[in-house]
Coordinates of C-alpha atoms in Angstrom, one line a residue:
X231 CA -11.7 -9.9 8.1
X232 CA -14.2 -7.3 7.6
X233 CA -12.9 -4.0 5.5
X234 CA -13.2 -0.6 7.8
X235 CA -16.4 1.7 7.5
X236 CA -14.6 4.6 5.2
X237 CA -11.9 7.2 7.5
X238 CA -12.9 10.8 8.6
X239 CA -11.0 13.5 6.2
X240 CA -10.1 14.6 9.8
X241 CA -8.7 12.4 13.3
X242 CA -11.8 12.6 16.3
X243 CA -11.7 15.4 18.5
X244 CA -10.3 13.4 21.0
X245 CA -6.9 13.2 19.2
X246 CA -6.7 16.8 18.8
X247 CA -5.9 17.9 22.3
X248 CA -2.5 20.1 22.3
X249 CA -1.2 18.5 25.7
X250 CA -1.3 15.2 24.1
X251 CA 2.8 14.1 23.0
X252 CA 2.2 10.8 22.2
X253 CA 0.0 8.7 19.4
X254 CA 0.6 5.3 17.6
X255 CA -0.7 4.3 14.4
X256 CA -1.3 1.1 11.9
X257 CA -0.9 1.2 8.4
X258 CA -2.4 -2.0 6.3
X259 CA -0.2 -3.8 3.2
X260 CA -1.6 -2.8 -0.2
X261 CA -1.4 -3.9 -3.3
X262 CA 0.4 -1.8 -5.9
X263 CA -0.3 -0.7 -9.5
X264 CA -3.4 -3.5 -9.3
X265 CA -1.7 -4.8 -12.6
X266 CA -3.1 -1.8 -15.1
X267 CA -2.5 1.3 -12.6
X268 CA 0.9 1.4 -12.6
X269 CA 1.6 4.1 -10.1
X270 CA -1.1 5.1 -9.6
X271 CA -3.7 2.8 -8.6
X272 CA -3.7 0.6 -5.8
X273 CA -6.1 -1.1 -2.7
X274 CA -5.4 -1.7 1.1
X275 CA -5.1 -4.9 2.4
X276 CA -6.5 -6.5 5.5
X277 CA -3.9 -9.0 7.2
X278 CA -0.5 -7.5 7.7
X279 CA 0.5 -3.9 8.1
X280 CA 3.2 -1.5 10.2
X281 CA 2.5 0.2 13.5
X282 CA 4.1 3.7 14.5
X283 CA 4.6 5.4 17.8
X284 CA 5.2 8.6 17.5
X285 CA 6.3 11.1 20.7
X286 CA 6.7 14.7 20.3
X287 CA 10.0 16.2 21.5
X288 CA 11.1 20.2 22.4
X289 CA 14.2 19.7 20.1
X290 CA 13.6 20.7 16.3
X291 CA 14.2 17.6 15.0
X292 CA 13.3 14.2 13.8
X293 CA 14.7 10.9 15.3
X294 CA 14.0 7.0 15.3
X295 CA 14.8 5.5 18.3
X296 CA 14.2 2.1 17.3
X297 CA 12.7 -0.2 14.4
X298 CA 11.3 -3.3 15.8
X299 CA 10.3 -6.8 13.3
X300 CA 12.2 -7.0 10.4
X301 CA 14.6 -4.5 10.5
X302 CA 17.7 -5.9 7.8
X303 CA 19.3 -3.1 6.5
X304 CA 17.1 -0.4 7.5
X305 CA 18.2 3.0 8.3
X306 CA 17.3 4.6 11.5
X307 CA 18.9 7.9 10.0
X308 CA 15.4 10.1 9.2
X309 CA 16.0 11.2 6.1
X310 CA 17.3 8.2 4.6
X311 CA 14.4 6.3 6.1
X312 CA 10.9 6.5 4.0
X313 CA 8.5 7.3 8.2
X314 CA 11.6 9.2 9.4
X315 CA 11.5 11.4 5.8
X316 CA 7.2 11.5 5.4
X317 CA 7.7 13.4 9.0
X318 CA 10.5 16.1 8.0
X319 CA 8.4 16.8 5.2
X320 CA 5.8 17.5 7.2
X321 CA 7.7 19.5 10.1
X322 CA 9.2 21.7 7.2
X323 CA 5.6 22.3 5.6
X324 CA 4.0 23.2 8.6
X325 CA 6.8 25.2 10.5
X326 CA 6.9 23.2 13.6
X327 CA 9.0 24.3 16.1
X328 CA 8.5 20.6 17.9
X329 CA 9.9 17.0 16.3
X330 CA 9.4 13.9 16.2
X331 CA 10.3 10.8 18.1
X332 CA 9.8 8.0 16.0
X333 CA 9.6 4.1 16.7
X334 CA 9.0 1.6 14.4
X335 CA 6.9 -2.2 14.3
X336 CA 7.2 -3.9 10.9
X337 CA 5.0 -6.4 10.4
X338 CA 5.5 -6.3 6.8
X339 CA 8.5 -8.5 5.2
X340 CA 11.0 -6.0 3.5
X341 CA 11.1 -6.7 -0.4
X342 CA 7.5 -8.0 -0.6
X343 CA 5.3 -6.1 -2.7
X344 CA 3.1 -5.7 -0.3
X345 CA 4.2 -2.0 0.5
X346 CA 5.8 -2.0 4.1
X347 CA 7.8 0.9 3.4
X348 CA 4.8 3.1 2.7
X349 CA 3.0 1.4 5.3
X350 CA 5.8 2.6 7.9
X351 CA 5.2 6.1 6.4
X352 CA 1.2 6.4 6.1
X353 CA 1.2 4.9 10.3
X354 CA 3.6 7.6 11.2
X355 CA 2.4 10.0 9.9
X356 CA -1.0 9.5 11.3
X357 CA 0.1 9.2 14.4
X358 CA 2.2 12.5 14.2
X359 CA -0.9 14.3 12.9
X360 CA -2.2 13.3 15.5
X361 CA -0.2 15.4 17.8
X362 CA -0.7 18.8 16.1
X363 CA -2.9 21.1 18.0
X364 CA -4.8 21.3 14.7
X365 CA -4.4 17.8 12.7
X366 CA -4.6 18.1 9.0
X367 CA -7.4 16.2 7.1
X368 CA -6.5 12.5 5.4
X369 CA -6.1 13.7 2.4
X370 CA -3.5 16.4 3.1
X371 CA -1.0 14.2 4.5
X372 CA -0.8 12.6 0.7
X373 CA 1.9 14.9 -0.2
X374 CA 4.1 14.0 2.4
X375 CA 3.5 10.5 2.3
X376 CA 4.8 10.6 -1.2
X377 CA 7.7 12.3 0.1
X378 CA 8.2 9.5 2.3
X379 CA 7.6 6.9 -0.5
X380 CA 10.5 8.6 -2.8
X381 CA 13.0 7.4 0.1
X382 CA 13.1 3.6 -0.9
X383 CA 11.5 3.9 -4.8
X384 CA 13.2 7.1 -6.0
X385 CA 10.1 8.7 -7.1
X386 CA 7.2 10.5 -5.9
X387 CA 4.0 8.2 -6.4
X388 CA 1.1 7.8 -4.3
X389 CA -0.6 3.9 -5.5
X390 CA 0.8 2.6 -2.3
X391 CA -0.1 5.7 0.4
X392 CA -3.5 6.6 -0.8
X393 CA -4.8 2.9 -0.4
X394 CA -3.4 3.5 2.7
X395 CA -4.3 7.2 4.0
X396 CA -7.7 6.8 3.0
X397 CA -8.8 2.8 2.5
X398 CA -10.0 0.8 -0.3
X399 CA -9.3 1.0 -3.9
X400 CA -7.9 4.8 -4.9
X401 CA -6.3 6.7 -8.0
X402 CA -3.6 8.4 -7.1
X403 CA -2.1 11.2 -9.3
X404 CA 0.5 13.7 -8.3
X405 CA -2.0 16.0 -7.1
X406 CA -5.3 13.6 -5.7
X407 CA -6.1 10.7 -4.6
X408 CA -9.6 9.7 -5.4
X409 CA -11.4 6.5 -3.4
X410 CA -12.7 4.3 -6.3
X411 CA -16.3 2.3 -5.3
X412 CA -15.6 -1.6 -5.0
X413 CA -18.3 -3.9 -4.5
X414 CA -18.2 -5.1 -0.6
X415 CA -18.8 -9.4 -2.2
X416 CA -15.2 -8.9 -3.8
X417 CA -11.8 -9.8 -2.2
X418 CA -8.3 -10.5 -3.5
X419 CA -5.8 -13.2 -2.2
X420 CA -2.3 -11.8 -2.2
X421 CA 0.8 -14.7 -1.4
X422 CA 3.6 -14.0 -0.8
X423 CA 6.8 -16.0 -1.4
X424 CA 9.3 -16.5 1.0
X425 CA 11.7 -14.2 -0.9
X426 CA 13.3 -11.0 -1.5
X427 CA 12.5 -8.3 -4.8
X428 CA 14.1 -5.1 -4.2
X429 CA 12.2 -2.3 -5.3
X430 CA 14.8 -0.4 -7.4
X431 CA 15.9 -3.8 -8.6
X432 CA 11.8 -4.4 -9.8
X433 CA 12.0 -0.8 -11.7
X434 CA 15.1 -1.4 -13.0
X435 CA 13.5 -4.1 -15.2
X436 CA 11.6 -1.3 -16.3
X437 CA 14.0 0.6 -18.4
X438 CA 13.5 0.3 -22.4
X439 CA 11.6 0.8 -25.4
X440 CA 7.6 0.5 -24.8
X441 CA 5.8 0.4 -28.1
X442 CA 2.8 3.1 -28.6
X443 CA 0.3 0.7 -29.1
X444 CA 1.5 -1.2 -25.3
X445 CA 0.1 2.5 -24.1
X446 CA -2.9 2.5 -26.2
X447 CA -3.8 -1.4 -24.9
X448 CA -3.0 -0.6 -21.3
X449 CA -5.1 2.7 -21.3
X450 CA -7.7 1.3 -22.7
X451 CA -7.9 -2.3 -19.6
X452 CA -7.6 0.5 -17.2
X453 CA -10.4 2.2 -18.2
X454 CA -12.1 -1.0 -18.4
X455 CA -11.4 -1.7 -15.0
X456 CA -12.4 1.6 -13.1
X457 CA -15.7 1.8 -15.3
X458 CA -16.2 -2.2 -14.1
X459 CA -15.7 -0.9 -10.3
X460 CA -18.0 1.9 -11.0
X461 CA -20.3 0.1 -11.9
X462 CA -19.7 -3.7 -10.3
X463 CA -19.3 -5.1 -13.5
X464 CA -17.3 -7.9 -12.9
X465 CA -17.3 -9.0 -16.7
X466 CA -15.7 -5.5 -17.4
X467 CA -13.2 -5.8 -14.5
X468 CA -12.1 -8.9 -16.1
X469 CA -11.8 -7.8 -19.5
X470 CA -9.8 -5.1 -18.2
X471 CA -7.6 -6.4 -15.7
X472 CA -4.7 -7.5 -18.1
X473 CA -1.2 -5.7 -18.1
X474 CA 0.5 -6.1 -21.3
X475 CA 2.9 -3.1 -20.1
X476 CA 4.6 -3.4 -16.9
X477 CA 3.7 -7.5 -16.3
X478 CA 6.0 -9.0 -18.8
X479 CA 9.1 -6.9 -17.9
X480 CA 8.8 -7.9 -14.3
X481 CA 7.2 -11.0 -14.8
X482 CA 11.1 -13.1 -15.1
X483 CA 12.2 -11.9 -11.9
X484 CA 8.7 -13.7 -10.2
X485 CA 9.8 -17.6 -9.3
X486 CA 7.1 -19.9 -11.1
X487 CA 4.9 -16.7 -11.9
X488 CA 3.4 -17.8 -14.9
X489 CA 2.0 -21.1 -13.0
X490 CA 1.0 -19.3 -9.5
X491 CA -1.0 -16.8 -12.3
X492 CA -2.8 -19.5 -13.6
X493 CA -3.7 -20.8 -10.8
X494 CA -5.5 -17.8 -9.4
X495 CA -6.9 -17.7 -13.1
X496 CA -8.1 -21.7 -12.4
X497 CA -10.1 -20.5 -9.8
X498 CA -12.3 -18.0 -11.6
X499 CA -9.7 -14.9 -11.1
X500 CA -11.1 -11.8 -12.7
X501 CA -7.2 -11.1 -13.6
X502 CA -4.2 -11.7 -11.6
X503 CA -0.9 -10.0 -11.3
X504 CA 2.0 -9.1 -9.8
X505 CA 1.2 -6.9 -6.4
X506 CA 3.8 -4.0 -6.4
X507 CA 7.0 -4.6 -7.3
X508 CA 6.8 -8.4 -6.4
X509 CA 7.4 -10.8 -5.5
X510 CA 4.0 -11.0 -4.4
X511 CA 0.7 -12.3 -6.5
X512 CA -2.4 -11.3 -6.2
X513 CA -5.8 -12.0 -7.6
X514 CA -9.2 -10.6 -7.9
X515 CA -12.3 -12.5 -7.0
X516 CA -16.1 -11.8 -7.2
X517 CA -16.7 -14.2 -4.1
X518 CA -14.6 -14.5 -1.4
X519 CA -14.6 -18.7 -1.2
X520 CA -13.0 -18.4 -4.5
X521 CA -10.3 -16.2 -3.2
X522 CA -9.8 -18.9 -0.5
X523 CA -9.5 -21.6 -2.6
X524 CA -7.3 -19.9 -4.8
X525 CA -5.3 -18.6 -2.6
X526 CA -4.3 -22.2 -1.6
X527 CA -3.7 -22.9 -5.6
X528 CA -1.4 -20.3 -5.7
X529 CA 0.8 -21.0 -2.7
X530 CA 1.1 -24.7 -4.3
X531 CA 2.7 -23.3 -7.4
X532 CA 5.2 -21.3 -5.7
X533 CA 6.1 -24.4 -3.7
X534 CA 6.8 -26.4 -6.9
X535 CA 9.6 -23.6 -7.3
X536 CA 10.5 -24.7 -3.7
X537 CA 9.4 -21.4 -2.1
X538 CA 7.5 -21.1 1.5
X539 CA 4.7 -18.4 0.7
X540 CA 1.7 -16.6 3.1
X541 CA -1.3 -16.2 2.1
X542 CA -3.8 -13.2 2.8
X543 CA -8.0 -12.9 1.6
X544 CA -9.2 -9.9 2.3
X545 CA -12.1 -7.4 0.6
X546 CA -10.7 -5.3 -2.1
X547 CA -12.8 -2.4 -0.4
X548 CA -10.2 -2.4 2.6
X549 CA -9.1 -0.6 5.6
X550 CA -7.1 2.4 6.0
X551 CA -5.1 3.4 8.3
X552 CA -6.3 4.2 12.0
X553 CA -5.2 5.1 15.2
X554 CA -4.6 2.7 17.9
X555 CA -3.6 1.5 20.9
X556 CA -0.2 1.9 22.6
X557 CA 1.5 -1.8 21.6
X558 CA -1.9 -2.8 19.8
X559 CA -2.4 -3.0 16.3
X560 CA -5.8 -3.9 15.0
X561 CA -7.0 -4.6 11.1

């Protein structure tokens, strides 16, 4: 799967015409926190993703009509739903005097790691933009995304939607989110175990003392790891790409983690980690054969833990989301 050419800040002129009242969307899976970013850094993924349908109504409101895929335990009220809240925030923002009609295709398993619930957001949202008579650029749909994102992690924080909004490898801060260079040769395979990680449940392990010289260590692979992508240094990348923060707090709750990490590692990993919240694994590779073959490593482990698992390879350096199609989704 080849990675998207980068997104427009703003949709094509043909998606700005005021008589249009209904868009649909795809949002990719990403890969969260990328190990050392925690929060704040994260890449799209080619391979799975959410679609949205969005129709605009006369009544003031916001309302999903349905959520399609795999739909176990969530909420089809909008502000207790992460799509149905990213478009109130935007409504309110804006001073619409329209809603929202929402519908909802997961293609992403719930619990994953592989963000489906900003996924859901990011597609509907671009879809709804969409359907203003003057749609906002990329980048200022971040905020609201967030808003969105808050809904299932109870926090605003952006390493999921900014992969998401605008493709590829981004830093996401409160304010910005920054698209980080990637060189096009590397990909990451991402499995996925046939199980369930709740995201609160993930943070939770979170809670406690962190030691000041954790934060000096972790500062200092991060840094090693953006200058490495600057630069396509993959010996800096894998100096850098080692959490000794977030990774052993969450690393427990991960079936057979430490062996589906050494496999990735096995197969010439420049670091590997848990994707998100877990329970997903990923791994970063300078070539994509590598990936592939690791990818098959790593789904063995998780079996010897008696887990099922999928397997994605995709370009680091990948898509965002895009318009699409009525009842089409494409990567």
């Amino acid at each position: 799967m080849n990675a998207l050419a980068d997104v427009p800040l703003q949709e094509p002129m043909s998606a700005r015409s005021p008589r249009l009242d209904h868009a649909a969307a795809f949002a990719p899976a990403c890969v969260g926190n990328v190990g050392v970013g925690f929060d704040i850094l994260g890449h799209s993924m080619a391979g799975a993703g959410d679609r949205a349908e969005v129709r605009r109504i006369a009544e003031p409101t916001v309302r999903i009509a349905a959520i399609h895929g795999v739909t176990r335990g969530l909420p089809l009220e909008a502000q207790h739903n992460t799509a149905g809240a990213a478009l109130l925030a935007l409504r309110k923002a804006l001073g619409l005097h329209h809603g929202f009609e929402l519908v909802l295709h997961k293609g992403i398993a719930l619990g994953s790691g592989m963000a489906g619930s900003a996924a859901s957001c990011v597609a509907a949202l671009v879809a709804a933009n969409a359907l203003l008579e003057r749609p906002l650029p990329r980048e200022a749909l971040y905020g609201f995304a967030m808003d969105g994102e808050a809904v299932a992690s109870g926090g605003r924080h952006g390493d999921n939607v900014g992969p998401q909004l605008l493709g590829g490898l981004t830093l996401a801060t409160h304010e910005r989110v920054l698209r980080i260079p990637v060189p096009a040769d590397w990909h990451c395979a991402l499995v996925h175990p046939h199980c369930v990680l709740e995201t609160r449940k993930s943070r939770a392990a979170l809670a406690g003392h962190y030691a000041l010289g954790e934060f000096v260590a972790q500062s200092a692979n991060l840094s090693l790891l953006l200058a490495g992508c600057f630069r396509g240094d993959a010996a800096l990348v894998r100096e850098g790409l080692k959490d000794v923060l977030v990774e052993p707090r969450r690393a427990p709750l991960v079936p057979n983690f430490a062996r589906v990490k050494q496999a990735a590692r096995d197969h010439r990993a420049l670091g590997a980690s848990i994707s998100g919240g877990g329970p997903s694994v990923f791994g970063w590779f300078e070539h994509r054969a590598e990936a592939e073959a690791a990818a098959v490593a790593m789904r063995a482990a998780f079996a010897e833990a008696g887990l099922g698992s999928d397997a994605f390879v995709a370009p680091i350096d990948g898509p965002a989301a895009v318009l699409v199609d009525d009842g089409m989704a494409h990567e």
